[in-house]
């Protein structure tokens, strides 16, 4: 069976995924699945999405040959997929434009979302401002403190930012709170989820909207090199930028694919299978099944779980998942800034950090595409004191 | 007829929820005995979880307190075994699927049968997922452990059918959309929901989520076969008013019996 045919009708990727939610949410998820499967085939919807991706988001984003970085690392030819150049400065907007267009079509005026670092919150608030929908973003109190700039951006975009004080007061708890809100308002509310996690259809829908990254990269690479790349590299938190780049290459066995987790938040490397936020996947948890806290320099990767499709691809051995620690990441952050004049998001800097190791094992005539999922302006303040 | 179903035959059933280990394991044991003396027909023990999706702030906080005391599923089984020697009132666990999954689904049901647990409610395991997980979501007649599924105001006819077929013991009707916790208004279509369930199942129906006091309890009891009260009791525990719990539960009992 081909990798790209998943999930099955019930939302499973092998043993992973599914829909582990309270009964109240099952009917709204069924409604959403039905609506999404319809628009997926609807040329008018797809045209509208393509229009906004091109004219508003600024797609296609470039596939940029990073010559000085390639030279410095003395390995393969390095291409950067420049999602940092997308409107709002990260790949998150690809998904929110898609989901908010769908919300509009479903006649839902009220939009809710969770956010960790604030990137998805900003992308949701942006799409809601663009289409005139009401936006409410749940954000952990800890994250509100760490990401004041994004909180201000969301407010400027006329979104309401709702502080979450339960549990660890971070992304995990923001997701809980957003789901609880949806349970209280299932009829008029659209939950715009930011990563390829959660109950079916989110992992599939978010992947589909993000796979524009991989489709473009594939075409661009063919145009430049007349062949598929040898390797793909991307950071994995929930896993949406990575699955977006990887998905169109999954059935091409010659393309080596590597996902990089933050060492302090690495469920695929250090976790065990379990159920959180509506789906079965690898999780950081205690022996008895309590969810463990994570510790990463990058708020966007600070999550105990990961998208179920990644768990499946790990289990099947299709993707190799590795780790980069905070120190290596800061080195990568600086390296890309110095060699290419591009300040990466700390999330993306994890991929750059691993690239340093990977480059040694690759040949000069080979190519690697790195997903530069976002720009680093948001991180400059927090990184300042760390060098 | 299972012990759980039997608990509904004496009149309207009062089901009370507390969290295992809040404020401590020994306090939970004493509270269960208090609840029974005050007139509870079924005891629901919440097993604490770090991320209880279906619960409101009161029960979330209760889980956090219990986790600080390291209360675990294994403690829950030990407590049931101890309680079984003292009381015959049916005991249920309410817990998130991850706790069952990490414990091991087969081992979980084996242990449940061994200690004499009567029923299991797993709010984040809907019937179809339960079937696909090959979880023993429904133990065959005779083993004595019931699995209770939920019906919500959002449930379609097909889903009511699904829950009715998969459930044993009783059916848990969620009073309104939202999470557990006190609220003033309930879905107006509760009556018609009860009718829809009755057409598909002979099992007793208990209404829960947000029943805050005697008046509401009586009102809900009139609509169905039993009521489930959780947050209002846990709220007293949170305020360290453990001694007020029996009096409150007795007032629920009285209101329900008065009709």
XYZ file of C-alpha atoms in Angstrom:
646
model
C 0.000 0.000 0.000
C 1.214 3.493 -0.746
C 2.010 5.795 2.145
C 0.083 8.665 0.634
C -3.267 6.849 0.764
C -3.570 7.142 4.524
C -5.427 7.712 6.751
C -8.169 5.136 6.232
C -11.831 6.106 6.382
C -11.886 5.987 10.164
C -8.923 8.322 10.454
C -6.254 5.759 11.333
C -2.675 5.559 10.127
C -2.112 1.901 10.918
C -2.580 1.684 14.679
C -2.186 5.464 15.105
C -4.581 8.395 14.868
C -8.308 7.867 15.317
C -10.839 9.902 17.209
C -10.516 9.607 20.988
C -12.827 12.376 22.092
C -15.872 12.783 24.333
C -19.149 11.954 22.608
C -20.145 15.631 22.399
C -17.323 16.234 19.908
C -17.853 13.219 17.673
C -20.781 14.694 15.701
C -19.008 18.039 15.059
C -15.926 16.085 13.927
C -18.098 14.017 11.603
C -19.611 17.219 10.209
C -16.154 18.690 9.704
C -14.846 15.548 8.013
C -17.757 15.499 5.612
C -17.366 19.183 4.773
C -13.629 18.826 4.286
C -13.899 15.773 2.030
C -16.345 17.758 -0.093
C -14.160 20.837 -0.535
C -11.130 18.642 -1.208
C -12.801 17.715 -4.503
C -14.417 21.058 -5.175
C -12.611 22.948 -7.926
C -14.134 26.246 -6.886
C -12.811 25.871 -3.339
C -9.402 24.760 -4.563
C -9.226 27.723 -6.945
C -10.116 30.105 -4.151
C -7.466 28.556 -1.895
C -4.881 28.767 -4.685
C -5.807 32.412 -5.281
C -5.176 33.409 -1.659
C -2.023 31.307 -1.369
C -0.593 33.074 -4.405
C -1.805 36.626 -3.913
C -2.051 36.920 -0.148
C 0.436 34.432 1.313
C 2.946 34.998 -1.470
C 3.330 31.457 -2.772
C 5.154 29.746 -4.219
C 7.906 30.384 -1.706
C 11.404 30.108 -3.206
C 13.543 26.984 -3.153
C 16.784 28.757 -2.508
C 20.233 27.288 -3.125
C 22.213 28.184 -0.003
C 25.654 28.333 -1.607
C 27.682 29.731 1.258
C 26.135 27.337 3.746
C 26.771 24.414 1.356
C 30.363 25.502 1.013
C 30.839 25.927 4.752
C 29.482 22.491 5.573
C 31.355 20.955 2.649
C 28.763 18.319 1.945
C 25.693 18.184 -0.289
C 24.099 20.990 -2.232
C 21.701 22.590 0.256
C 18.340 23.997 -0.771
C 16.189 25.947 1.662
C 12.425 25.891 1.231
C 11.704 29.444 2.286
C 8.508 29.215 4.341
C 9.930 32.093 6.370
C 9.012 34.304 3.432
C 5.320 33.392 3.591
C 2.992 36.091 4.966
C 3.195 36.281 8.799
C 6.654 34.703 8.621
C 5.985 30.995 8.919
C 4.317 28.039 7.248
C 1.345 28.169 9.648
C -0.614 30.459 7.326
C -0.915 27.716 4.644
C -3.150 25.771 7.001
C -5.149 28.635 8.477
C -6.140 30.056 5.080
C -7.416 26.589 4.150
C -9.276 25.993 7.407
C -10.787 29.474 7.611
C -12.029 29.234 4.015
C -13.645 25.974 5.080
C -15.140 27.621 8.199
C -16.635 30.293 5.999
C -18.122 27.706 3.697
C -19.581 25.804 6.673
C -21.221 29.013 7.863
C -19.328 29.132 11.183
C -18.775 32.698 12.311
C -16.890 31.941 15.530
C -13.357 30.581 15.257
C -11.280 29.213 18.136
C -7.646 28.155 18.106
C -4.838 27.115 20.427
C -1.359 28.510 20.245
C 1.999 27.794 21.867
C 4.593 30.249 20.627
C 1.849 32.322 19.090
C 2.666 31.625 15.432
C -0.484 29.621 14.785
C -2.497 32.123 16.813
C -1.210 34.955 14.657
C -1.839 32.968 11.467
C -5.412 32.195 12.575
C -6.069 35.789 13.632
C -4.711 36.912 10.259
C -6.975 34.614 8.262
C -9.969 35.592 10.417
C -9.241 39.280 9.853
C -8.973 38.606 6.130
C -12.343 36.875 5.950
C -14.177 38.758 8.709
C -14.653 35.962 11.249
C -14.492 36.272 15.067
C -11.282 34.837 16.451
C -10.571 33.562 19.982
C -7.134 32.169 20.762
C -6.293 30.095 23.836
C -2.742 30.521 25.042
C -1.023 29.236 28.178
C -0.144 31.884 30.765
C 3.501 30.818 30.618
C 3.577 31.290 26.854
C 1.827 34.664 27.081
C 4.730 35.809 29.237
C 7.347 34.367 26.868
C 5.757 35.610 23.642
C 4.448 39.085 24.386
C 5.024 40.303 20.833
C 2.775 37.666 19.285
C 0.089 38.383 21.880
C 0.148 42.000 20.765
C 0.020 40.994 17.102
C -3.066 38.864 17.692
C -4.820 41.672 19.540
C -3.938 44.079 16.763
C -5.599 41.661 14.346
C -8.707 41.970 16.569
C -8.473 38.467 18.026
C -9.273 37.767 21.656
C -6.395 36.087 23.508
C -7.670 33.914 26.351
C -5.071 33.031 29.022
C -5.004 29.376 30.084
C -4.142 28.806 33.723
C -4.804 25.058 33.958
C -2.168 22.318 34.108
C 1.276 23.380 32.931
C -0.085 26.612 31.369
C 1.521 25.830 27.995
C 0.487 24.504 24.559
C -0.796 21.158 25.837
C -3.212 22.916 28.167
C -4.191 25.455 25.525
C -5.290 22.532 23.319
C -7.320 21.070 26.216
C -9.018 24.414 26.772
C -9.802 24.946 23.084
C -11.376 21.490 22.886
C -13.429 22.257 25.996
C -14.624 25.491 24.399
C -15.632 23.524 21.292
C -17.535 21.057 23.477
C -19.489 23.967 24.934
C -20.219 25.542 21.523
C -20.211 22.705 18.997
C -22.798 24.168 16.683
C -21.602 27.655 15.825
C -17.868 27.269 16.345
C -15.017 26.183 14.103
C -11.873 24.851 15.761
C -8.871 25.854 13.661
C -6.168 23.444 14.882
C -2.580 24.391 14.094
C -0.715 21.131 13.715
C -1.192 17.643 12.290
C -2.333 16.397 15.707
C -5.731 15.934 17.348
C -8.681 13.777 16.314
C -9.539 12.839 12.719
C -9.831 14.754 10.354
C -7.243 17.251 11.671
C -4.042 15.247 11.039
C -5.172 14.608 7.459
C -6.571 18.082 6.810
C -3.586 19.976 8.224
C -1.216 17.728 6.272
C -3.150 18.334 3.064
C -3.093 22.109 3.500
C 0.617 22.058 4.390
C 1.621 19.691 1.603
C 1.699 22.673 -0.739
C 5.250 23.030 0.669
C 6.327 19.633 -0.646
C 4.487 19.890 -3.950
C 6.190 23.168 -4.744
C 9.592 21.956 -3.522
C 9.336 18.841 -5.640
C 8.497 20.780 -8.772
C 11.164 23.413 -8.080
C 13.815 20.800 -7.443
C 12.963 18.960 -10.642
C 13.208 22.216 -12.550
C 16.611 23.015 -11.061
C 18.161 19.569 -10.906
C 16.018 17.523 -13.258
C 15.543 14.880 -10.580
C 14.180 14.307 -7.090
C 16.306 15.426 -4.112
C 18.410 12.875 -2.237
C 17.301 13.976 1.182
C 14.658 16.033 3.016
C 15.150 17.579 6.430
C 12.673 19.366 8.695
C 12.010 19.975 12.373
C 9.198 18.054 14.084
C 7.137 19.358 16.977
C 3.525 18.501 16.282
C 4.930 17.944 12.822
C 3.025 20.144 10.376
C 5.841 21.804 8.420
C 7.673 18.502 8.165
C 4.700 16.427 7.021
C 3.923 19.242 4.566
C 7.354 18.928 2.976
C 7.599 15.134 3.279
C 4.161 14.013 2.157
C 4.569 14.417 -1.629
C 7.830 12.409 -1.449
C 6.697 9.528 0.771
C 6.118 7.111 -2.088
C 9.497 7.859 -3.651
C 11.783 5.397 -1.804
C 14.969 6.940 -3.183
C 14.368 10.126 -1.218
C 15.796 9.831 2.292
C 13.644 11.667 4.830
C 14.758 12.883 8.240
C 12.738 14.634 10.951
C 14.483 16.508 13.758
C 12.935 16.662 17.218
C 13.997 18.937 20.043
C 15.972 16.772 22.483
C 13.852 18.026 25.388
C 10.574 17.309 23.600
C 11.159 14.165 21.582
C 8.238 11.737 21.784
C 9.332 9.849 18.652
C 12.787 9.248 20.117
C 12.000 8.943 23.800
C 8.244 8.409 24.156
C 5.795 5.524 24.251
C 2.531 5.003 22.401
C -0.504 6.522 24.084
C -3.590 8.676 23.605
C -3.676 12.440 24.009
C -5.810 15.182 22.460
C -7.949 12.796 20.493
C -5.434 10.560 18.782
C -3.082 7.679 19.376
C 0.559 8.508 18.831
C 3.956 8.532 20.516
C 3.855 10.535 23.748
C 6.129 11.672 26.519
C 4.505 10.183 29.565
C 5.177 8.503 32.877
C 4.912 4.741 33.346
C 1.339 5.126 34.551
C 0.294 7.322 31.635
C 0.463 10.876 32.989
C 1.631 13.315 30.319
C 5.116 14.667 30.952
C 6.262 18.239 30.581
C 8.722 19.178 27.890
C 11.666 21.565 27.919
C 12.811 23.090 24.683
C 14.358 26.423 23.844
C 11.800 26.669 21.056
C 8.213 27.163 22.155
C 6.932 25.782 18.834
C 8.450 22.360 19.517
C 7.551 22.309 23.212
C 4.856 19.637 23.002
C 4.577 16.166 24.576
C 2.894 14.594 21.576
C 3.361 14.389 17.823
C 1.125 13.899 14.801
C -0.072 10.291 14.403
C 1.151 10.090 10.805
C 4.716 10.666 12.027
C 4.302 7.821 14.504
C 3.158 5.592 11.677
C 6.016 6.622 9.385
C 8.477 5.952 12.196
C 6.971 2.537 12.861
C 7.148 1.663 9.170
C 10.734 2.865 9.000
C 9.992 5.329 6.207
C 11.322 8.344 8.095
C 14.297 8.582 10.396
C 13.682 10.762 13.465
C 16.704 12.298 15.151
C 17.264 14.981 17.791
C 19.035 18.312 18.202
C 19.589 19.802 21.635
C 19.320 23.463 22.649
C 23.062 24.090 22.348
C 23.325 22.614 18.847
C 20.246 24.569 17.860
C 21.719 27.893 18.964
C 24.783 27.051 16.879
C 22.562 26.358 13.877
C 20.672 29.593 14.485
C 23.927 31.541 14.282
C 25.349 29.517 11.394
C 22.486 30.284 9.037
C 22.399 33.924 10.096
C 26.115 34.299 9.378
C 26.437 32.363 6.156
C 23.213 33.297 4.405
C 21.859 36.404 6.074
C 18.771 34.483 7.123
C 17.771 34.441 10.789
C 15.766 31.232 11.191
C 13.045 30.519 13.721
C 14.452 28.467 16.606
C 12.212 25.619 15.455
C 13.789 25.606 11.993
C 17.241 26.010 13.564
C 16.893 22.436 14.845
C 16.939 21.232 11.237
C 19.976 23.420 10.495
C 21.696 21.990 13.591
C 21.257 18.442 12.354
C 22.284 19.470 8.856
C 25.789 20.035 10.192
C 26.018 16.343 11.134
C 24.237 15.110 8.039
C 26.435 17.073 5.641
C 29.486 15.034 6.652
C 27.811 11.852 5.496
C 26.685 13.173 2.099
C 28.460 13.718 -1.219
C 28.978 16.958 -3.123
C 26.732 15.934 -5.998
C 23.849 15.071 -3.701
C 21.104 17.515 -2.734
C 19.153 18.110 0.437
C 16.044 20.235 0.923
C 15.696 21.804 4.365
C 12.356 23.239 5.369
C 12.981 26.696 6.750
C 9.610 26.746 8.467
C 9.759 30.287 9.862
C 11.789 33.391 10.394
C 13.544 34.126 13.646
C 12.535 37.683 14.494
C 10.215 36.365 17.188
C 13.146 34.583 18.873
C 15.784 37.289 18.791
C 14.755 38.686 22.154
C 14.887 35.337 23.972
C 18.108 34.240 22.268
C 19.906 37.514 23.009
C 21.048 36.504 26.457
C 22.094 32.977 25.513
C 25.313 33.559 23.553
C -29.107 -8.085 35.491
C -25.812 -6.531 36.520
C -25.271 -4.875 39.897
C -25.242 -1.509 38.182
C -28.590 -2.023 36.464
C -30.035 -3.371 39.723
C -29.120 -0.141 41.476
C -31.828 1.547 39.389
C -34.630 -0.796 40.420
C -35.293 0.715 43.857
C -36.360 4.055 42.467
C -34.410 6.917 40.949
C -30.693 6.307 41.367
C -28.246 8.808 42.799
C -24.752 8.453 41.395
C -21.979 10.430 43.059
C -18.524 11.178 41.715
C -15.331 11.891 43.623
C -11.706 11.823 42.509
C -9.448 9.093 43.858
C -6.784 10.596 46.097
C -8.350 14.017 46.621
C -7.505 15.121 49.243
C -5.833 11.763 50.043
C -6.356 8.039 49.481
C -7.554 7.455 53.020
C -9.929 10.417 52.772
C -11.356 8.944 49.558
C -12.082 5.668 51.332
C -13.860 7.479 54.115
C -15.739 9.706 51.663
C -17.055 6.688 49.750
C -18.480 5.247 52.964
C -19.984 8.657 53.790
C -21.553 8.928 50.355
C -23.133 5.503 50.687
C -24.495 6.279 54.146
C -25.922 9.554 52.846
C -27.860 7.689 50.173
C -25.708 7.268 47.055
C -26.721 4.222 44.980
C -23.624 4.088 42.786
C -20.126 5.483 43.374
C -18.109 6.816 40.497
C -14.391 7.091 41.233
C -12.456 9.394 38.943
C -8.901 8.213 38.355
C -6.732 11.344 38.135
C -5.140 12.241 34.802
C -2.884 15.131 33.869
C -5.102 16.168 30.937
C -8.776 15.338 31.603
C -10.315 16.632 28.374
C -13.975 16.268 29.303
C -13.691 17.932 32.687
C -14.256 21.477 33.822
C -12.037 23.498 36.147
C -13.372 21.988 39.402
C -12.573 18.391 38.485
C -9.342 19.339 36.684
C -8.103 20.952 39.881
C -9.190 17.900 41.824
C -7.131 15.669 39.501
C -4.131 17.930 39.975
C -4.424 17.667 43.769
C -4.747 13.885 43.559
C -1.729 13.606 41.267
C 0.340 15.527 43.787
C -0.555 12.726 46.190
C 0.570 10.218 43.514
C -2.851 8.580 43.328
C -2.824 5.999 40.536
C -5.023 3.429 38.858
C -3.278 0.709 40.881
C -4.356 2.558 44.054
C -7.873 2.614 42.666
C -7.948 -1.166 42.343
C -6.571 -1.580 45.861
C -9.240 0.747 47.224
C -12.020 -1.136 45.441
C -10.735 -4.397 46.891
C -10.823 -2.879 50.396
C -14.265 -1.309 49.910
C -15.699 -4.561 48.611
C -15.220 -6.061 52.046
C -17.272 -3.265 53.601
C -19.985 -2.269 51.118
C -21.950 -3.831 48.279
C -22.848 -0.584 46.506
C -21.755 -0.704 42.829
C -18.432 1.017 42.127
C -17.390 2.467 38.770
C -14.182 3.969 37.473
C -14.307 7.024 35.284
C -10.986 7.527 33.532
C -9.191 8.621 30.394
C -8.303 5.958 27.878
C -4.561 6.572 28.134
C -4.572 5.329 31.722
C -6.246 2.084 30.679
C -3.973 1.751 27.655
C -0.774 2.181 29.686
C -1.982 -0.228 32.335
C -2.783 -2.739 29.589
C -6.382 -3.235 28.466
C -6.496 -6.968 29.224
C -4.740 -6.569 32.527
C -7.110 -3.719 33.395
C -10.240 -5.839 32.947
C -8.685 -8.834 34.661
C -7.816 -6.735 37.688
C -11.222 -5.029 37.619
C -12.941 -8.412 37.746
C -10.609 -9.640 40.483
C -11.269 -6.722 42.839
C -14.978 -6.569 42.066
C -15.320 -3.337 40.115
C -18.792 -3.019 38.580
C -18.403 -0.610 35.697
C -16.089 1.503 33.608
C -16.700 4.873 31.969
C -14.054 6.044 29.511
C -15.308 9.415 28.235
C -12.702 9.766 25.478
C -13.343 6.313 24.033
C -16.426 6.471 21.821
C -17.992 3.113 20.845
C -16.536 2.885 17.336
C -13.016 3.639 18.523
C -13.469 1.112 21.290
C -14.372 -1.542 18.737
C -11.394 -0.683 16.544
C -8.998 -0.698 19.455
C -10.121 -4.219 20.193
C -10.520 -2.982 23.705
C -12.833 -5.124 25.734
C -15.257 -2.277 25.749
C -18.035 -4.632 26.543
C -17.410 -7.560 28.770
C -19.793 -10.391 28.059
C -22.716 -11.047 30.389
C -21.609 -12.848 33.481
C -18.216 -11.237 34.018
C -19.963 -8.510 35.978
C -18.153 -5.488 34.555
C -20.263 -3.043 32.625
C -19.072 -0.441 30.154
C -21.058 2.742 30.067
C -21.041 4.907 26.953
C -22.194 8.480 26.703
C -24.982 10.084 24.692
C -24.730 13.857 24.199
C -27.181 16.491 22.950
C -25.134 16.539 19.736
C -25.495 12.769 19.198
C -27.261 11.806 15.980
C -29.828 8.985 15.821
C -27.131 6.665 14.462
C -24.815 7.499 17.310
C -27.522 7.002 19.933
C -28.067 3.579 18.416
C -24.337 2.874 18.599
C -24.083 3.900 22.263
C -27.240 1.994 23.163
C -25.913 -1.190 21.593
C -22.430 -0.901 23.083
C -23.452 0.034 26.624
C -24.254 -2.192 29.537
C -25.209 -1.298 33.112
C -26.690 2.074 32.251
C -26.429 4.835 29.661
C -24.799 8.125 30.608
C -26.708 11.046 29.148
C -24.727 14.268 28.997
C -27.095 17.004 30.135
C -25.874 19.705 27.796
C -23.010 20.502 25.518
C -19.902 21.403 27.402
C -17.749 19.959 30.079
C -18.425 18.800 33.636
C -19.244 21.562 36.093
C -22.102 23.620 37.426
C -24.368 25.397 34.983
C -27.748 27.037 35.082
C -29.478 25.864 31.939
C -29.801 22.437 30.417
C -30.536 21.437 26.877
C -34.249 21.705 26.306
C -34.296 18.628 24.194
C -33.300 16.326 27.069
C -36.803 14.897 27.144
C -36.718 13.980 23.493
C -33.192 12.579 23.855
C -34.393 10.298 26.637
C -37.235 9.159 24.383
C -34.824 8.414 21.553
C -32.649 6.328 23.841
C -35.652 4.483 25.280
C -36.694 3.437 21.782
C -33.349 1.706 21.369
C -32.449 0.368 24.777
C -33.984 -1.033 27.925
C -30.995 0.104 29.976
C -31.517 2.708 32.699
C -30.530 6.268 31.773
C -28.612 8.531 34.134
C -28.181 12.243 33.453
C -24.954 13.977 34.388
C -22.700 17.018 33.789
C -23.461 20.173 35.699
C -26.088 19.118 38.227
C -25.331 21.497 41.042
C -27.960 21.034 43.742
C -31.096 19.290 45.030
C -33.542 21.232 42.854
C -31.744 20.415 39.629
C -31.183 16.831 40.754
C -34.901 16.319 41.314
C -35.714 17.928 37.978
C -33.291 15.659 36.109
C -34.375 12.582 38.040
C -37.924 13.142 36.820
C -36.683 13.025 33.232
C -34.654 9.832 33.540
C -33.761 6.932 35.860
C -30.931 8.525 37.755
C -28.683 11.536 38.177
C -24.929 11.870 38.410
C -23.471 14.574 40.638
C -19.742 15.262 40.576
C -18.416 18.802 40.462
C -20.741 20.063 43.197
C -19.363 17.434 45.602
C -15.762 17.882 44.470
C -16.188 21.620 44.990
C -16.921 20.998 48.689
C -13.805 18.808 48.882
C -11.763 21.562 47.218
C -12.946 23.967 49.894
C -11.875 21.443 52.542
C -15.495 21.086 53.635
C -15.403 17.274 53.698
C -17.854 17.144 56.575
C -20.435 19.015 54.496
C -20.421 16.278 51.842
C -22.790 13.799 53.570
C -25.295 16.526 54.342
C -25.231 17.754 50.737
C -25.647 14.230 49.351
C -28.485 13.554 51.780
C -30.223 16.682 50.493
C -29.859 15.384 46.926
C -31.268 12.026 48.024
C -34.221 13.657 49.677
C -34.995 15.896 46.714
C -34.816 12.992 44.257
C -37.035 10.767 46.401
C -39.578 13.530 46.913
C -39.896 13.602 43.106
